[in-house]
Tab-separated table of C-alpha atoms in Angstrom:
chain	number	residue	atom	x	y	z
A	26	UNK	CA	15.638	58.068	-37.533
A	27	UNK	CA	17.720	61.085	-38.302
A	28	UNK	CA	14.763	63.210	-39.815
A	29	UNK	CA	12.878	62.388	-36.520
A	30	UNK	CA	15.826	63.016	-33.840
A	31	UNK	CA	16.240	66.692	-36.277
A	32	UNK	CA	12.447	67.686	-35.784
A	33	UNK	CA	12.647	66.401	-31.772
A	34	UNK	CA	15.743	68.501	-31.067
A	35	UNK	CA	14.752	71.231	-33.355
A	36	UNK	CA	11.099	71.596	-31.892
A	37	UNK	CA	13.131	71.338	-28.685
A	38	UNK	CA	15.767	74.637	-29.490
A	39	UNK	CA	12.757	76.108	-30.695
A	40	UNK	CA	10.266	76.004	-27.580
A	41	UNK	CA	13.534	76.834	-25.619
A	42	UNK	CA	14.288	80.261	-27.599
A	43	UNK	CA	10.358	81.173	-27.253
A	44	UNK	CA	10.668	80.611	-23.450
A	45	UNK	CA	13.190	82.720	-22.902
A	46	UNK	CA	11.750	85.529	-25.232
A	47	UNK	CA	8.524	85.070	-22.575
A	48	UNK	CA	6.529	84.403	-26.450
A	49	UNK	CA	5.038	81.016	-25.276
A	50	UNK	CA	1.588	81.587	-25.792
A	51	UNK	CA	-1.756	79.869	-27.031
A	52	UNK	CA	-1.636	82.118	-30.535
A	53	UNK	CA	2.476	81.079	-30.968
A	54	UNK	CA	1.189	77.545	-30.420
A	55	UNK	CA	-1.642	77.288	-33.374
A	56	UNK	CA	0.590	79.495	-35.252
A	57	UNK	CA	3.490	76.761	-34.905
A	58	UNK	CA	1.489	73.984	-35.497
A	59	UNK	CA	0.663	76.033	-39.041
A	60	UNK	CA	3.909	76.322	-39.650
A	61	UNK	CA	4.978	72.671	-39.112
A	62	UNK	CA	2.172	71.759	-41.386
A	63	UNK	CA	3.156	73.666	-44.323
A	64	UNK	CA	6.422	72.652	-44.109
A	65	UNK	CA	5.330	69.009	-44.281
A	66	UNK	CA	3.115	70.386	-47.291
A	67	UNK	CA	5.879	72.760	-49.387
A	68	UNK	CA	8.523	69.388	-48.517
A	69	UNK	CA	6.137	67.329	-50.770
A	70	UNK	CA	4.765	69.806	-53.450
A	71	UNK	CA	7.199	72.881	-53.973
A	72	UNK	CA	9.416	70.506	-56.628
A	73	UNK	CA	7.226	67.791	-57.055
A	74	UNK	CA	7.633	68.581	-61.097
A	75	UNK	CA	11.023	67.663	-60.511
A	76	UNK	CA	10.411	64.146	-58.809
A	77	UNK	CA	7.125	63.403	-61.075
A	78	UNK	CA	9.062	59.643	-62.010
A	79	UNK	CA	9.883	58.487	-58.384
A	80	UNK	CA	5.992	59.825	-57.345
A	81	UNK	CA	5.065	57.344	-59.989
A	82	UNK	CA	6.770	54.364	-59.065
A	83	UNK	CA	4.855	54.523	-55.534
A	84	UNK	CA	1.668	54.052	-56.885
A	85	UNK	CA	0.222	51.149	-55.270
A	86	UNK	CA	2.856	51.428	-52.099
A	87	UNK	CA	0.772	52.089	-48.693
A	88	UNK	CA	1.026	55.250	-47.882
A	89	UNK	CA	3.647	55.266	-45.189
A	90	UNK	CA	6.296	53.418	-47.480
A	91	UNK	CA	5.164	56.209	-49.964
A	92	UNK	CA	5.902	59.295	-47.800
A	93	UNK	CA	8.934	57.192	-46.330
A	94	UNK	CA	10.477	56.712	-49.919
A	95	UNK	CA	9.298	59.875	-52.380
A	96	UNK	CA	10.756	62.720	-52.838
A	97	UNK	CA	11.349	65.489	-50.087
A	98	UNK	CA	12.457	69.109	-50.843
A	99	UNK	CA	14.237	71.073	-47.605
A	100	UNK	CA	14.016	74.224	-49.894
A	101	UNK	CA	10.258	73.317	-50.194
A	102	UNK	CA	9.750	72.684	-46.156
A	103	UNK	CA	11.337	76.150	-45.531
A	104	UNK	CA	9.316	77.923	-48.198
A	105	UNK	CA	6.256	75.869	-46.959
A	106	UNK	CA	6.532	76.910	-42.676
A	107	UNK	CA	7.333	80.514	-43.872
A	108	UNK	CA	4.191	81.198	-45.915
A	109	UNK	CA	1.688	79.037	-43.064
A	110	UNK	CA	3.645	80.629	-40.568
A	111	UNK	CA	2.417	84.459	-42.657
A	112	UNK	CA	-1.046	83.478	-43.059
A	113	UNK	CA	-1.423	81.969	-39.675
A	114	UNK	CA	-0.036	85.056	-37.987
A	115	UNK	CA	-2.676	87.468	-40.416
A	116	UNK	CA	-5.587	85.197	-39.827
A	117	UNK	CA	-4.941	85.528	-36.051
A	118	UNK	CA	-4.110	88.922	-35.750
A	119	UNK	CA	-0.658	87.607	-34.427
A	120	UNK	CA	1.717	91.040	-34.763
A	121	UNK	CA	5.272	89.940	-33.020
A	122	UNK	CA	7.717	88.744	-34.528
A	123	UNK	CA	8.414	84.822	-33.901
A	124	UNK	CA	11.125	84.418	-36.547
A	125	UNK	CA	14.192	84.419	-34.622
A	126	UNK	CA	13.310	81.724	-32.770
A	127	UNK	CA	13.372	79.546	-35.946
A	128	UNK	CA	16.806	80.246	-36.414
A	129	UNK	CA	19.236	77.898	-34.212
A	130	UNK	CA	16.486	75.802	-34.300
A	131	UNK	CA	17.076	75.242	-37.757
A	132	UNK	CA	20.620	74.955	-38.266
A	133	UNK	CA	20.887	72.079	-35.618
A	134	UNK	CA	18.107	70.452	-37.161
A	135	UNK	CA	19.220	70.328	-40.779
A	136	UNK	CA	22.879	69.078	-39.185
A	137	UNK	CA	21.327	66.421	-37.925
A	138	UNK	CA	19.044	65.297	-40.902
A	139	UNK	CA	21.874	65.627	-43.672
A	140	UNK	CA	23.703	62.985	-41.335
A	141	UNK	CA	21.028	60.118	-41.660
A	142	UNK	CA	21.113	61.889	-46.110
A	143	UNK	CA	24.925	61.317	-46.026
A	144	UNK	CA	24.506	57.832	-44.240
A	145	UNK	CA	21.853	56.278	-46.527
A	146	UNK	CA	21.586	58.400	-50.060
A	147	UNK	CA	23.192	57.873	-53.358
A	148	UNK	CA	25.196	59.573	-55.297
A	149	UNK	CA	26.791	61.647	-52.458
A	150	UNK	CA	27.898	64.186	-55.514
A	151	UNK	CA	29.433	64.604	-58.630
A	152	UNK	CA	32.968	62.654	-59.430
A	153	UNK	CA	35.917	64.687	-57.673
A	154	UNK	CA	39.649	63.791	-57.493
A	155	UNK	CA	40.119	66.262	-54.670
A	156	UNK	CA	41.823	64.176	-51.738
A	157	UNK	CA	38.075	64.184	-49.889
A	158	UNK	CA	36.313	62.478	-52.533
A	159	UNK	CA	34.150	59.291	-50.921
A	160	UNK	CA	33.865	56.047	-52.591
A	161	UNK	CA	31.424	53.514	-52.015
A	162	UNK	CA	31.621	50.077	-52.880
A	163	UNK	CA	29.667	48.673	-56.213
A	164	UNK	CA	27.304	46.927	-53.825
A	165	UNK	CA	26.220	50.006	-52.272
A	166	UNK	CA	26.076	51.680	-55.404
A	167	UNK	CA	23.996	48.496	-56.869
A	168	UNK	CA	21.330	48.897	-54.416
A	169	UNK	CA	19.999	52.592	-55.555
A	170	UNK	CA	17.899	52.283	-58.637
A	171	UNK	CA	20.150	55.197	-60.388
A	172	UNK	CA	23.632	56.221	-59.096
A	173	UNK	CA	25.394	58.079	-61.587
A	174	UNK	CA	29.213	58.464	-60.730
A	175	UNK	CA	29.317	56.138	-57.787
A	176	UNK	CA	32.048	54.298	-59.621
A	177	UNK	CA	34.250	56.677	-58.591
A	178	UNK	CA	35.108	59.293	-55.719
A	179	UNK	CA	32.235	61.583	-55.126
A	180	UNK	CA	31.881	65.162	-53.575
A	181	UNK	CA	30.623	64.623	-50.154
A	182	UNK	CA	27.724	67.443	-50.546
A	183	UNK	CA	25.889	66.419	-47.274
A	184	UNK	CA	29.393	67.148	-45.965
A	185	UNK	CA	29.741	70.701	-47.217
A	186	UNK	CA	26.185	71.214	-45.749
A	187	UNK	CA	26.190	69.888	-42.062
A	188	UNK	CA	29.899	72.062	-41.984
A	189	UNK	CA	28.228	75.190	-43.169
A	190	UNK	CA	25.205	74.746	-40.567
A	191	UNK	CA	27.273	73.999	-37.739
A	192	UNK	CA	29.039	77.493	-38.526
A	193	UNK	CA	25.541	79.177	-38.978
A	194	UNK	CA	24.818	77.875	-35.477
A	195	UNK	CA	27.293	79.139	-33.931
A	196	UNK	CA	27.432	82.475	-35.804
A	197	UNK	CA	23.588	82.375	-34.780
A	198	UNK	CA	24.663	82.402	-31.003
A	199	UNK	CA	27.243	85.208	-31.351
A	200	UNK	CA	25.281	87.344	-33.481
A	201	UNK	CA	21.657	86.499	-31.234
A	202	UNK	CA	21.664	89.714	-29.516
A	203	UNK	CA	23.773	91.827	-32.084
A	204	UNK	CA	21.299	92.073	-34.469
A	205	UNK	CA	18.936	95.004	-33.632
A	206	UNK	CA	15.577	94.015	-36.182
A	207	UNK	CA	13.474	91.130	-34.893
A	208	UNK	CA	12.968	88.323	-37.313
A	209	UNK	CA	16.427	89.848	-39.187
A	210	UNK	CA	18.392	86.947	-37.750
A	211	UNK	CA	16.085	84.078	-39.399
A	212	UNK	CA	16.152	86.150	-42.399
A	213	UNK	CA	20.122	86.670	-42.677
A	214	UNK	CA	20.341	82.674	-42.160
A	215	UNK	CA	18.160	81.955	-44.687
A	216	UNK	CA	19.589	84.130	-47.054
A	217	UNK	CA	23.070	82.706	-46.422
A	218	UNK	CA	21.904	79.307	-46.089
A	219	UNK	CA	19.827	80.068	-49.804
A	220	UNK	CA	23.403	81.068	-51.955
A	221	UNK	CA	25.384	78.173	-49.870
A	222	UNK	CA	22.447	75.763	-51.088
A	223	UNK	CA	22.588	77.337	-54.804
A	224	UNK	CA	26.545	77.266	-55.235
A	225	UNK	CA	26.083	73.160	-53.503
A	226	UNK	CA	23.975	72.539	-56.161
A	227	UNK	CA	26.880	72.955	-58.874
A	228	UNK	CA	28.301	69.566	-56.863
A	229	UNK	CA	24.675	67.499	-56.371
A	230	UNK	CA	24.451	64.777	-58.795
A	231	UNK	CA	21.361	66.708	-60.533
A	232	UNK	CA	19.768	66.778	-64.011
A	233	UNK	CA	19.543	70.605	-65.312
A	234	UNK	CA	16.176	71.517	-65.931
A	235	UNK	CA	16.708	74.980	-67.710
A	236	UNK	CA	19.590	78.044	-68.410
A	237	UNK	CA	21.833	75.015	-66.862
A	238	UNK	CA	20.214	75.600	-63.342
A	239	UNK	CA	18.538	72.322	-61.626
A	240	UNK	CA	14.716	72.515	-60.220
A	241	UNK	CA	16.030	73.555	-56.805
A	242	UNK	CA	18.559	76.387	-58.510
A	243	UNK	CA	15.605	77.962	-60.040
A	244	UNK	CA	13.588	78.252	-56.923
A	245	UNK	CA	16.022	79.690	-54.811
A	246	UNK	CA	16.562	82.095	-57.640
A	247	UNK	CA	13.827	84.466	-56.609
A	248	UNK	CA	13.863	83.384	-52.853
């Protein structure tokens, strides 16, 4: 439900910001349905290596419960609509830039999908004794598959994230017409939004892969 109402109001922000920029246009269209295809894409495949288990156990599922319950990668998504969103612009001959519309649309979008994460997923982080900590009872905890730490108070990490998006949106707003390169503002998000995601990681309830860094650490490494 969340991960719908997200993509609604998100597509929403989105058509809004390219209306007002006067960029709504048949080529913005086909490129934006590019880009919301390779997100779906990069979501599924960018750390699929990391997930290989849970793909696994949903062989046999039909293919709705499948998508429903494997693995999804936001990192992946965002990698995913950048790189359709390049190749649909070149194969076009698209030139403007349509970044910055991305932007707000975004941050309220990811808000509202780490609610329905932080409503439904286990573990919510690693054990903290920090006066925020959550607990959850054992028959919450009994009902996911693997929960390490549950039995104690956990770092709230979709927390952390929907706080540091709803300050991205609004320091999206102030800075909107402040910064003087088009497609700069989606990049200075993503940037911050990459090393908030990377330091996060230290308080996910994740298995290193290698150097100590999880699968998602490593990719937003060289992004």
């Amino acid at each position: 439900f969340f991960s719908a109402l997200g993509l609604a109001v998100g597509l929403a922000l989105y058509s809004r910001a390219l209306r007002r920029r006067g960029m709504l246009e048949p080529s913005v269209v086909w490129v934006s349905v590019a880009v919301l295809i390779g997100g779906v894409i990069g979501a599924r495949t960018l750390l699929a290596w990391d997930h290989l288990d849970d793909l696994r156990s949903l062989e046999g599922l039909p293919w709705i419960v499948a998508i429903e319950r494997g693995g999804k990668s936001l990192i992946g998504a965002i990698v995913g609509a950048y790189v359709a969103g390049w190749l649909a612009k070149r194969a076009l001959g698209y030139t403007r830039s349509t970044g910055d519309n991305y932007a707000l649309a975004l941050a309220v979008a990811i808000v509202i999908g780490r609610v329905g994460c932080f409503l439904s997923e286990l573990p919510l982080g690693v054990p903290t004794t920090l006066p925020w900590g959550i607990s959850v009872s054992p028959e919450a905890a009994a009902s996911f598959a693997s929960c390490p730490g549950c039995d104690q108070p956990m770092h709230p990490v979709m927390l952390y994230e929907i706080g540091f998006n709803v300050l991205a949106a609004l320091a999206i707003i102030a800075l909107a017409r402040r910064v003087p390169v088009r497609g700069d503002l989606l990049k200075l998000y993503l940037l911050a939004a990459f090393t908030f995601r990377f330091a996060n990681e230290w308080l996910r309830a994740e298995t290193p892969d290698a150097l100590g860094l999880t699968g998602p650490q490593l990719v937003l490494l060289p992004l």
